[in-house]
PDB file of C-alpha atoms in Angstrom:
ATOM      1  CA  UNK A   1      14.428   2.459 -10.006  1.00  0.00           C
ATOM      2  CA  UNK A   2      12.565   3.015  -6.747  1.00  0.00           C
ATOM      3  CA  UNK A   3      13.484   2.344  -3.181  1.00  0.00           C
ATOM      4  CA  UNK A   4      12.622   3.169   0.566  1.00  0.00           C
ATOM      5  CA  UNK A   5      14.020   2.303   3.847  1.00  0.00           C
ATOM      6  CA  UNK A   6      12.564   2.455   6.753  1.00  0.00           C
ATOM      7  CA  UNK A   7      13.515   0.530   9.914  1.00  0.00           C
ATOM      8  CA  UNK A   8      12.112  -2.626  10.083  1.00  0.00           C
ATOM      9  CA  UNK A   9      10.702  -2.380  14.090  1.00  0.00           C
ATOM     10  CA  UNK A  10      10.246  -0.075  16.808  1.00  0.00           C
ATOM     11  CA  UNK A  11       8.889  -0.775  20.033  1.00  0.00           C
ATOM     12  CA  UNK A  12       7.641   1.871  22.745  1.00  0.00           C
ATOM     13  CA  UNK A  13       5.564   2.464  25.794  1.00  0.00           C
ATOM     14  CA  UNK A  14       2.502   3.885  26.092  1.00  0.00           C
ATOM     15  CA  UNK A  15       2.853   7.573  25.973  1.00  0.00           C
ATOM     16  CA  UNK A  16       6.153   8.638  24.061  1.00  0.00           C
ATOM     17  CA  UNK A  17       7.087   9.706  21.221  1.00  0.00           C
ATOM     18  CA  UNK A  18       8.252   7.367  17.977  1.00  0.00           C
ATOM     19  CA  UNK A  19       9.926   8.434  14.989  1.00  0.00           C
ATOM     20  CA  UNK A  20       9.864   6.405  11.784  1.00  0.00           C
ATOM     21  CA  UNK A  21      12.497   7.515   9.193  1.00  0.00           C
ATOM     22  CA  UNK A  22      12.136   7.138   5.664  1.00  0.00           C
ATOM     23  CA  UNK A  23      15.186   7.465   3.294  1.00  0.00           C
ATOM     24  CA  UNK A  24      14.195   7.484  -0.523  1.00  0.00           C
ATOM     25  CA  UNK A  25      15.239   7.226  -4.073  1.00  0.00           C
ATOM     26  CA  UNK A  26      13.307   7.763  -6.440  1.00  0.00           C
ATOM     27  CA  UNK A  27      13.930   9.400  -9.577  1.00  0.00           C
ATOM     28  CA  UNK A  28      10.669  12.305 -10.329  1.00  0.00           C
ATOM     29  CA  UNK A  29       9.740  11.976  -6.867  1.00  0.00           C
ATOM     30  CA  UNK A  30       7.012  14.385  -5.989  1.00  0.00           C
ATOM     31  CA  UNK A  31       5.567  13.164  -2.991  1.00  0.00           C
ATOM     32  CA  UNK A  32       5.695  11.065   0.356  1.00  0.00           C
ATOM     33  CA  UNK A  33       2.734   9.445   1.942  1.00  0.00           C
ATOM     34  CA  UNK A  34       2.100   7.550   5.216  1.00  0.00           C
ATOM     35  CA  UNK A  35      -0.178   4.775   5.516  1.00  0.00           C
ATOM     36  CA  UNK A  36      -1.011   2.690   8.956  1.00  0.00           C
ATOM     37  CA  UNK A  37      -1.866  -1.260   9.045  1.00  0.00           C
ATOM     38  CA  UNK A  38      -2.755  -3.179  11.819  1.00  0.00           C
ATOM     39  CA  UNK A  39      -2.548  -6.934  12.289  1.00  0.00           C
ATOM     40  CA  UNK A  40      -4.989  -8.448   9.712  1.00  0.00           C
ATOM     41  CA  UNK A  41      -6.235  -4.957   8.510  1.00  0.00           C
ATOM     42  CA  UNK A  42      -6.148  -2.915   5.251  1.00  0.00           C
ATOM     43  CA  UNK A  43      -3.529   0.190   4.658  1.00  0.00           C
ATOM     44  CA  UNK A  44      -5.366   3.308   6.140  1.00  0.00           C
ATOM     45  CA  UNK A  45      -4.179   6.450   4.573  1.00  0.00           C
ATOM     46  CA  UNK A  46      -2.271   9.028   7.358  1.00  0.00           C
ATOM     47  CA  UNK A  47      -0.434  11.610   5.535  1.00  0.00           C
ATOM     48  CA  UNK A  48       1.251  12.792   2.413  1.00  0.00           C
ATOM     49  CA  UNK A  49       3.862  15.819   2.090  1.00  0.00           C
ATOM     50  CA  UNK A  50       4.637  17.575  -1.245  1.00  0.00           C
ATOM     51  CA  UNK A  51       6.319  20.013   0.463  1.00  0.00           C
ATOM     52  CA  UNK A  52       9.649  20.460   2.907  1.00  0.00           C
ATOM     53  CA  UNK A  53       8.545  20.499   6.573  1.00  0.00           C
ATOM     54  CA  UNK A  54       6.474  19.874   9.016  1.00  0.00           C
ATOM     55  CA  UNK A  55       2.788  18.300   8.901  1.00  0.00           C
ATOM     56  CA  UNK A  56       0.824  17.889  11.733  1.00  0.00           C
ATOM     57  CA  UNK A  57      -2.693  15.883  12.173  1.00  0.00           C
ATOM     58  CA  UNK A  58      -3.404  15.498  16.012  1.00  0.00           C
ATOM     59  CA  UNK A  59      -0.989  12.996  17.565  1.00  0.00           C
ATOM     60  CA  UNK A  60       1.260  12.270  14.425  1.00  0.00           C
ATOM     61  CA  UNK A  61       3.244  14.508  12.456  1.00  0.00           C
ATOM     62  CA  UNK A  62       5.076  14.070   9.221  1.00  0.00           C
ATOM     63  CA  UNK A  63       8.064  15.985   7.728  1.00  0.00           C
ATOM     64  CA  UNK A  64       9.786  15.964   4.697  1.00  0.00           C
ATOM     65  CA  UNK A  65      13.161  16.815   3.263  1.00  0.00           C
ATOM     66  CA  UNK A  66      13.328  16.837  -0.447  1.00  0.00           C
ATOM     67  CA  UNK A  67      16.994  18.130  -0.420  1.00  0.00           C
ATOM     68  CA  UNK A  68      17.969  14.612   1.879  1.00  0.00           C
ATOM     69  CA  UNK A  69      15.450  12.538   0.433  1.00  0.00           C
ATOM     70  CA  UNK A  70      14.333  11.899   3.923  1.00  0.00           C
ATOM     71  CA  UNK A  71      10.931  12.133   5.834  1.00  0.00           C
ATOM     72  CA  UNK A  72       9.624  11.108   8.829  1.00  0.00           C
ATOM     73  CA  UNK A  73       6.607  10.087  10.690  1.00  0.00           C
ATOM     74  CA  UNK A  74       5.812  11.339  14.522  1.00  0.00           C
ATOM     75  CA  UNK A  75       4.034   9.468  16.905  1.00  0.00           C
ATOM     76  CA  UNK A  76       2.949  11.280  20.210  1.00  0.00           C
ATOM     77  CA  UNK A  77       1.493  10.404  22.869  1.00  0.00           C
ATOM     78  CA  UNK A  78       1.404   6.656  22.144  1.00  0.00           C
ATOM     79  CA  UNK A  79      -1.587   4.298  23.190  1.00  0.00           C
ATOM     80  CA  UNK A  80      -1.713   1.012  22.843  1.00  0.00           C
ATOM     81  CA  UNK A  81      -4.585   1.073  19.254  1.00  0.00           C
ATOM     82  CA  UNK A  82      -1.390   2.347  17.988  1.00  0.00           C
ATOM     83  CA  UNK A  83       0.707  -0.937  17.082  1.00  0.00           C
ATOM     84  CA  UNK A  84       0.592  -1.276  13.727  1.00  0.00           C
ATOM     85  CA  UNK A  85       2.745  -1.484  10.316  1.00  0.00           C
ATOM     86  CA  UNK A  86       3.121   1.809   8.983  1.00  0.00           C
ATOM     87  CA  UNK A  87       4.665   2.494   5.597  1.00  0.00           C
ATOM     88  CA  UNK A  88       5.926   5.153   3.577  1.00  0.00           C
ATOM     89  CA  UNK A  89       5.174   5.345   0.012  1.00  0.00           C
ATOM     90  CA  UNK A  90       6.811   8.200  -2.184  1.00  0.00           C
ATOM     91  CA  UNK A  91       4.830   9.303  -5.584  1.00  0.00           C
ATOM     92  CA  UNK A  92       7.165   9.573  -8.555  1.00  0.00           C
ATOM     93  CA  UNK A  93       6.647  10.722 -12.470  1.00  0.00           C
ATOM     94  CA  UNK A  94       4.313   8.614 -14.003  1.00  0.00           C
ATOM     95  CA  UNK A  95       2.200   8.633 -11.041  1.00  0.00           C
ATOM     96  CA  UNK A  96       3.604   5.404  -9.933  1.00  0.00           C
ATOM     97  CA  UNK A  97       3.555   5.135  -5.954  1.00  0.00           C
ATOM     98  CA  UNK A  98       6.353   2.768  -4.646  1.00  0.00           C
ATOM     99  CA  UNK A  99       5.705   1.449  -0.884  1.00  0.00           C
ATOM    100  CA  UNK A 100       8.764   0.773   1.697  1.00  0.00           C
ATOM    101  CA  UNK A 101       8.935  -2.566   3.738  1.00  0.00           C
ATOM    102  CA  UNK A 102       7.433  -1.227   6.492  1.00  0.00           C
ATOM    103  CA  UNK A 103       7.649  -0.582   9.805  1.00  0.00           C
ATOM    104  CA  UNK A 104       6.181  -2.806  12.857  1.00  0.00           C
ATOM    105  CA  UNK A 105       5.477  -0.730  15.900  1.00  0.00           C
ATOM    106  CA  UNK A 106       4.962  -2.300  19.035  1.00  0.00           C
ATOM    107  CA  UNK A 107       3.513   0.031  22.024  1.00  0.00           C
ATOM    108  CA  UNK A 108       3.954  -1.654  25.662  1.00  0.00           C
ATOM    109  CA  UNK A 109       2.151  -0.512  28.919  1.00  0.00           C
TER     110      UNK A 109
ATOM    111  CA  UNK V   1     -20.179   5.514   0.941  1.00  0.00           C
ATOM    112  CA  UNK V   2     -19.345   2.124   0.709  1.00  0.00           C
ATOM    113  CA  UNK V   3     -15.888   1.291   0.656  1.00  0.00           C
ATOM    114  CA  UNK V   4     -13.740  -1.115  -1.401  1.00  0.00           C
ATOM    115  CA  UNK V   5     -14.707  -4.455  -1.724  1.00  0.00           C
ATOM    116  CA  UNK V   6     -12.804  -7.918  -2.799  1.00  0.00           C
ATOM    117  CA  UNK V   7     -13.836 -11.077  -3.719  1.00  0.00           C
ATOM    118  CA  UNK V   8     -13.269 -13.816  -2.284  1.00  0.00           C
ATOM    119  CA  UNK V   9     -11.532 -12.828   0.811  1.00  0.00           C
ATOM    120  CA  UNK V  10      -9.665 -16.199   0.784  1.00  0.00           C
ATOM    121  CA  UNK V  11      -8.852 -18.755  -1.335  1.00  0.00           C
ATOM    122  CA  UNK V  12      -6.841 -21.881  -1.228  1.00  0.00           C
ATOM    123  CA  UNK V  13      -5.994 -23.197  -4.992  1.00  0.00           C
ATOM    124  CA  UNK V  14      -3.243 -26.192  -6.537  1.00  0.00           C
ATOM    125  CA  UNK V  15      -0.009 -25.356  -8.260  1.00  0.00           C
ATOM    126  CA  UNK V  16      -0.564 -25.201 -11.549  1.00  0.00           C
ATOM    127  CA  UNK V  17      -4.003 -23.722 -11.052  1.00  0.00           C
ATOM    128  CA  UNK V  18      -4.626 -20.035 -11.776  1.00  0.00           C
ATOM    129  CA  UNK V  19      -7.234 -17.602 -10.005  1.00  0.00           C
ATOM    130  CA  UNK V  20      -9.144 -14.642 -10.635  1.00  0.00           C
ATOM    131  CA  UNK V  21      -9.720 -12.021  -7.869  1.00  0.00           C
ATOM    132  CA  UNK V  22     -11.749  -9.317  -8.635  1.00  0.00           C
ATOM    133  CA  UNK V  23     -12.154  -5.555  -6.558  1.00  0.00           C
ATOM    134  CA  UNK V  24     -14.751  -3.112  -6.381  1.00  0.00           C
ATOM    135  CA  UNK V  25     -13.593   0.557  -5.577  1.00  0.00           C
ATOM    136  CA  UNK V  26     -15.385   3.021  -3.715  1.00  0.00           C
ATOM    137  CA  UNK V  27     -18.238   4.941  -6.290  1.00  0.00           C
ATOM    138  CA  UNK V  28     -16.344   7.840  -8.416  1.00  0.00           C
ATOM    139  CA  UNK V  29     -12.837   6.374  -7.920  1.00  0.00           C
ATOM    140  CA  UNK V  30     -11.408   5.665 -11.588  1.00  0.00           C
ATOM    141  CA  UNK V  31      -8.654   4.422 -10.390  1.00  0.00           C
ATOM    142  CA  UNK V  32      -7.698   0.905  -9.254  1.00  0.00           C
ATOM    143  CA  UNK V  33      -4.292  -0.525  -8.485  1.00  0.00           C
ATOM    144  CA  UNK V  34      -3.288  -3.803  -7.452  1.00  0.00           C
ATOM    145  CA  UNK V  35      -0.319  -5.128  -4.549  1.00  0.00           C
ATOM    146  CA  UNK V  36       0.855  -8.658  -3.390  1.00  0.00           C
ATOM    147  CA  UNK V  37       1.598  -8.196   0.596  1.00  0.00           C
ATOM    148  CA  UNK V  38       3.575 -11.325   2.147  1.00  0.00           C
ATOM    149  CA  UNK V  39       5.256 -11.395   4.998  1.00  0.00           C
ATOM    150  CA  UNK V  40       9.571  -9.424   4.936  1.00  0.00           C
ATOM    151  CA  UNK V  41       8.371  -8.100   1.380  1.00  0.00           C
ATOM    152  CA  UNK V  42       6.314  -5.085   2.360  1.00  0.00           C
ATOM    153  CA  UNK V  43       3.580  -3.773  -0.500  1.00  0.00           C
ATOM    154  CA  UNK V  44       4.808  -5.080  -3.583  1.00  0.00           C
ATOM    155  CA  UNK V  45       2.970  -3.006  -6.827  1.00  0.00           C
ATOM    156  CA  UNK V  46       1.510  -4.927  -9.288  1.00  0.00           C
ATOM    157  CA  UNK V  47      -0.592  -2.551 -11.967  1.00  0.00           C
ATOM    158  CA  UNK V  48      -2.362  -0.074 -11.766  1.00  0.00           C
ATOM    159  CA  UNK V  49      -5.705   0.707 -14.192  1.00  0.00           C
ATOM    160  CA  UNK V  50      -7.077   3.990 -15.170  1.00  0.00           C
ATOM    161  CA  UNK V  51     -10.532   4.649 -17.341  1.00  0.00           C
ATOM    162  CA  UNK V  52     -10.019   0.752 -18.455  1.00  0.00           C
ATOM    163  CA  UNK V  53      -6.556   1.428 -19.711  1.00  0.00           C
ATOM    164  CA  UNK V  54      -3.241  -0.241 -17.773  1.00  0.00           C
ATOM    165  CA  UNK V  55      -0.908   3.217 -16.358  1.00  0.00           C
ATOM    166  CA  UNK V  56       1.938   1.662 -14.057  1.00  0.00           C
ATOM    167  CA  UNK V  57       2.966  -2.495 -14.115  1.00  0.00           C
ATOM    168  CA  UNK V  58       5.123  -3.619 -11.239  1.00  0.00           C
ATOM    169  CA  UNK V  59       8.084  -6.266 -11.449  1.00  0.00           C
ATOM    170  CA  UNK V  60       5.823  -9.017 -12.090  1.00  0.00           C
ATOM    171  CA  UNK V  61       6.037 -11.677 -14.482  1.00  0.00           C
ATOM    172  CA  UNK V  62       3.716 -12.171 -17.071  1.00  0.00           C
ATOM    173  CA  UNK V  63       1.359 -14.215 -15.433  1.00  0.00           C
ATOM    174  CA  UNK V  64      -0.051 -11.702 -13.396  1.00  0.00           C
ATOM    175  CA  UNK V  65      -2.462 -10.043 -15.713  1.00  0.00           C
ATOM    176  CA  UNK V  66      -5.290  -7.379 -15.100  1.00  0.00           C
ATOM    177  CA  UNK V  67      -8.376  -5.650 -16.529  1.00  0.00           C
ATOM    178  CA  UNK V  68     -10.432  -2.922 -15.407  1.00  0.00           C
ATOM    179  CA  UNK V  69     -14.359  -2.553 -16.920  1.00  0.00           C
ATOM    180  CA  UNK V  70     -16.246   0.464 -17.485  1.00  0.00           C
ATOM    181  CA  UNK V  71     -17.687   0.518 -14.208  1.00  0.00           C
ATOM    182  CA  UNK V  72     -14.090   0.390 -12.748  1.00  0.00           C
ATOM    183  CA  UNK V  73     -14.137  -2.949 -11.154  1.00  0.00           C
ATOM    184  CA  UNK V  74     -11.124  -4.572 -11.779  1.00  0.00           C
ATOM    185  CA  UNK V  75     -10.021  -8.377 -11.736  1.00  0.00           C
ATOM    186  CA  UNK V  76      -6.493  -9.580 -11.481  1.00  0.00           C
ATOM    187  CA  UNK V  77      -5.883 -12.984 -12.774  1.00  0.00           C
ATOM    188  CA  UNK V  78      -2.892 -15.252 -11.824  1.00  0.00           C
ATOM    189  CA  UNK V  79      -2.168 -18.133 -14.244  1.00  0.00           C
ATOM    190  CA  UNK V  80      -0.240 -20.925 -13.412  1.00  0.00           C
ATOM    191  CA  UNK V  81       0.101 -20.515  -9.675  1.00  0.00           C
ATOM    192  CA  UNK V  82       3.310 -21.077  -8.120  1.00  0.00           C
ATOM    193  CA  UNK V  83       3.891 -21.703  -4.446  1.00  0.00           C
ATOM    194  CA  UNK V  84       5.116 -18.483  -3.734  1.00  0.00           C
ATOM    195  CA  UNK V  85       2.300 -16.239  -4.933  1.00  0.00           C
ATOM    196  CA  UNK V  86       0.476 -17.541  -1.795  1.00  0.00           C
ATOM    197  CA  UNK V  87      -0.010 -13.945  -0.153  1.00  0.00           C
ATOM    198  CA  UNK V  88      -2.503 -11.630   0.754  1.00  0.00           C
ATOM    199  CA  UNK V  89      -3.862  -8.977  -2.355  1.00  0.00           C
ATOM    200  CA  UNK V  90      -4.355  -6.031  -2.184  1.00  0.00           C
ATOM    201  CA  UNK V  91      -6.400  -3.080  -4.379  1.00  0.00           C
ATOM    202  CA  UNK V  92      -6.877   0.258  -3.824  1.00  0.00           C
ATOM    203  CA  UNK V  93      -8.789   2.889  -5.539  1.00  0.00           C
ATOM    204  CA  UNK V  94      -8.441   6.476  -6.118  1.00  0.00           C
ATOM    205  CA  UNK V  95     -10.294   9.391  -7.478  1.00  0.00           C
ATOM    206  CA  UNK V  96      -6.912  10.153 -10.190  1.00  0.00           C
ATOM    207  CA  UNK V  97      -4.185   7.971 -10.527  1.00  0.00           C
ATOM    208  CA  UNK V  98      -2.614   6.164  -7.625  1.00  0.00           C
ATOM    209  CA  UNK V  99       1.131   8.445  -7.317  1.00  0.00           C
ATOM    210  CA  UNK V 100      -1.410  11.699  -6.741  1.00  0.00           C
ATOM    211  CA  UNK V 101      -3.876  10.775  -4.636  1.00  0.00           C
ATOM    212  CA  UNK V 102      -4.605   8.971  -1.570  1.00  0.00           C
ATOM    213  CA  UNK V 103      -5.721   5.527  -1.922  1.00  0.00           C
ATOM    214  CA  UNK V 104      -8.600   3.634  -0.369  1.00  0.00           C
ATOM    215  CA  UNK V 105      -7.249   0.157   0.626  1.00  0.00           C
ATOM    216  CA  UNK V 106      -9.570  -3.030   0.359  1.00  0.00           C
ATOM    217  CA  UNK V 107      -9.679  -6.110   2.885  1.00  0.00           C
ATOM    218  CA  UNK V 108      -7.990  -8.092   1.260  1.00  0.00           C
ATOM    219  CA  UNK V 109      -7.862 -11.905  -0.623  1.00  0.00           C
ATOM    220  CA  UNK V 110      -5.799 -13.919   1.213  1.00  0.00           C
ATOM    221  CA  UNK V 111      -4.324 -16.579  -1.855  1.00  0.00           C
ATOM    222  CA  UNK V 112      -2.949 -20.017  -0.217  1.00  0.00           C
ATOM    223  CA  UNK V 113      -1.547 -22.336  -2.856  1.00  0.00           C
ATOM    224  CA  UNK V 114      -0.728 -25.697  -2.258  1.00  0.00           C
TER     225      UNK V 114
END
């Protein structure tokens, strides 16, 4: 079967840094993606890594570790648009894409 | 390019009832898939549909059913609703199948059963 964990909340300030981990299994995986939802809004697509390391896309960042079956997502710079559910979502043979339970992140002033 | 569509956006039925929901993805995609959102349980997968043909089926029971047409829209259909499939649906569409391409989330139908 599939599974995912991420932590289920974060909360911040405006301006640092958050980092969601995402711990997989997921037999055939090929792929980890990051999508963003806020409050009463549809999944927005952030990121996807294929390969080990680091991707960057202006003020978040995601990395990958196929060897761990771990990723992360990076949030810099936090502002306040940024509270939101984000979720990671790995790809797996069969081109089935499993979600995680997401994580709530809460940015204070 | 418009982007994906769902109708009705909510919905309040009776146990016992059942419900259609259809989605419209985004011109070119081929490929639409189908999650049930509630609250603790994250994005639960429910099928996915590809060139009219059913590719992936989630942990759902048998009265969650699907179809895609030959334009791609798709329809989900729940038959005798319980109280616990009230939640908020999802599709998505994609250019290839779901696991290898980003998807394109819709609003939404929000499904209340009483």
């Amino acid at each position: 079967g599939q599974s995912l964990e991420q932590p289920s909340e974060v909360t911040a300030v405006e301006g640092a840094i958050v980092q969601i981990n995402c711990t997989y299994q997921t037999s055939g995986f090929y792929g980890l993606s990051w999508y963003q939802q806020h409050d009463g809004g549809a999944p927005t697509f952030l990121s996807y890594n294929a390969l080990d390391g680091l991707e960057e896309t202006g003020r978040f960042s995601s990395f990958l570790s196929r060897s761990d079956s771990y990723g992360y997502l990076l949030l810099q710079e936090l502002q306040m648009k940024d509270s939101a559910s984000y979720f990671c979502a790995a790809s797996a043979a069969g081109n089935k894409l499993t979600f995680g339970g997401g994580t709530r992140v809460l940015v204070k002033p | 390019k418009a982007g994906v569509t769902q109708t009705p956006r909510y919905l309040i039925k009776t146990r016992g009832q059942q419900v259609t929901l259809s989605c419209s993805p985004i011109s070119g995609h081929r490929s639409v898939s189908w999650y049930q959102q509630t609250p603790g349980q994250g994005l639960q997968f429910l099928f996915e549909y590809f060139s009219e043909t059913q590719r992936n089926k989630g942990n759902f029971p048998g009265r969650f059913s699907g179809r895609q047409f030959s334009n791609s829209r798709s329809e989900m259909n729940v038959s005798t609703l319980e109280l616990g499939d009230s939640a908020l649906y999802l599709c998505a569409s994609s250019l290839g199948l779901a696991g290898a391409h980003e998807q394109y989330f819709g609003p939404g139908t929000r499904l209340t059963v009483t």
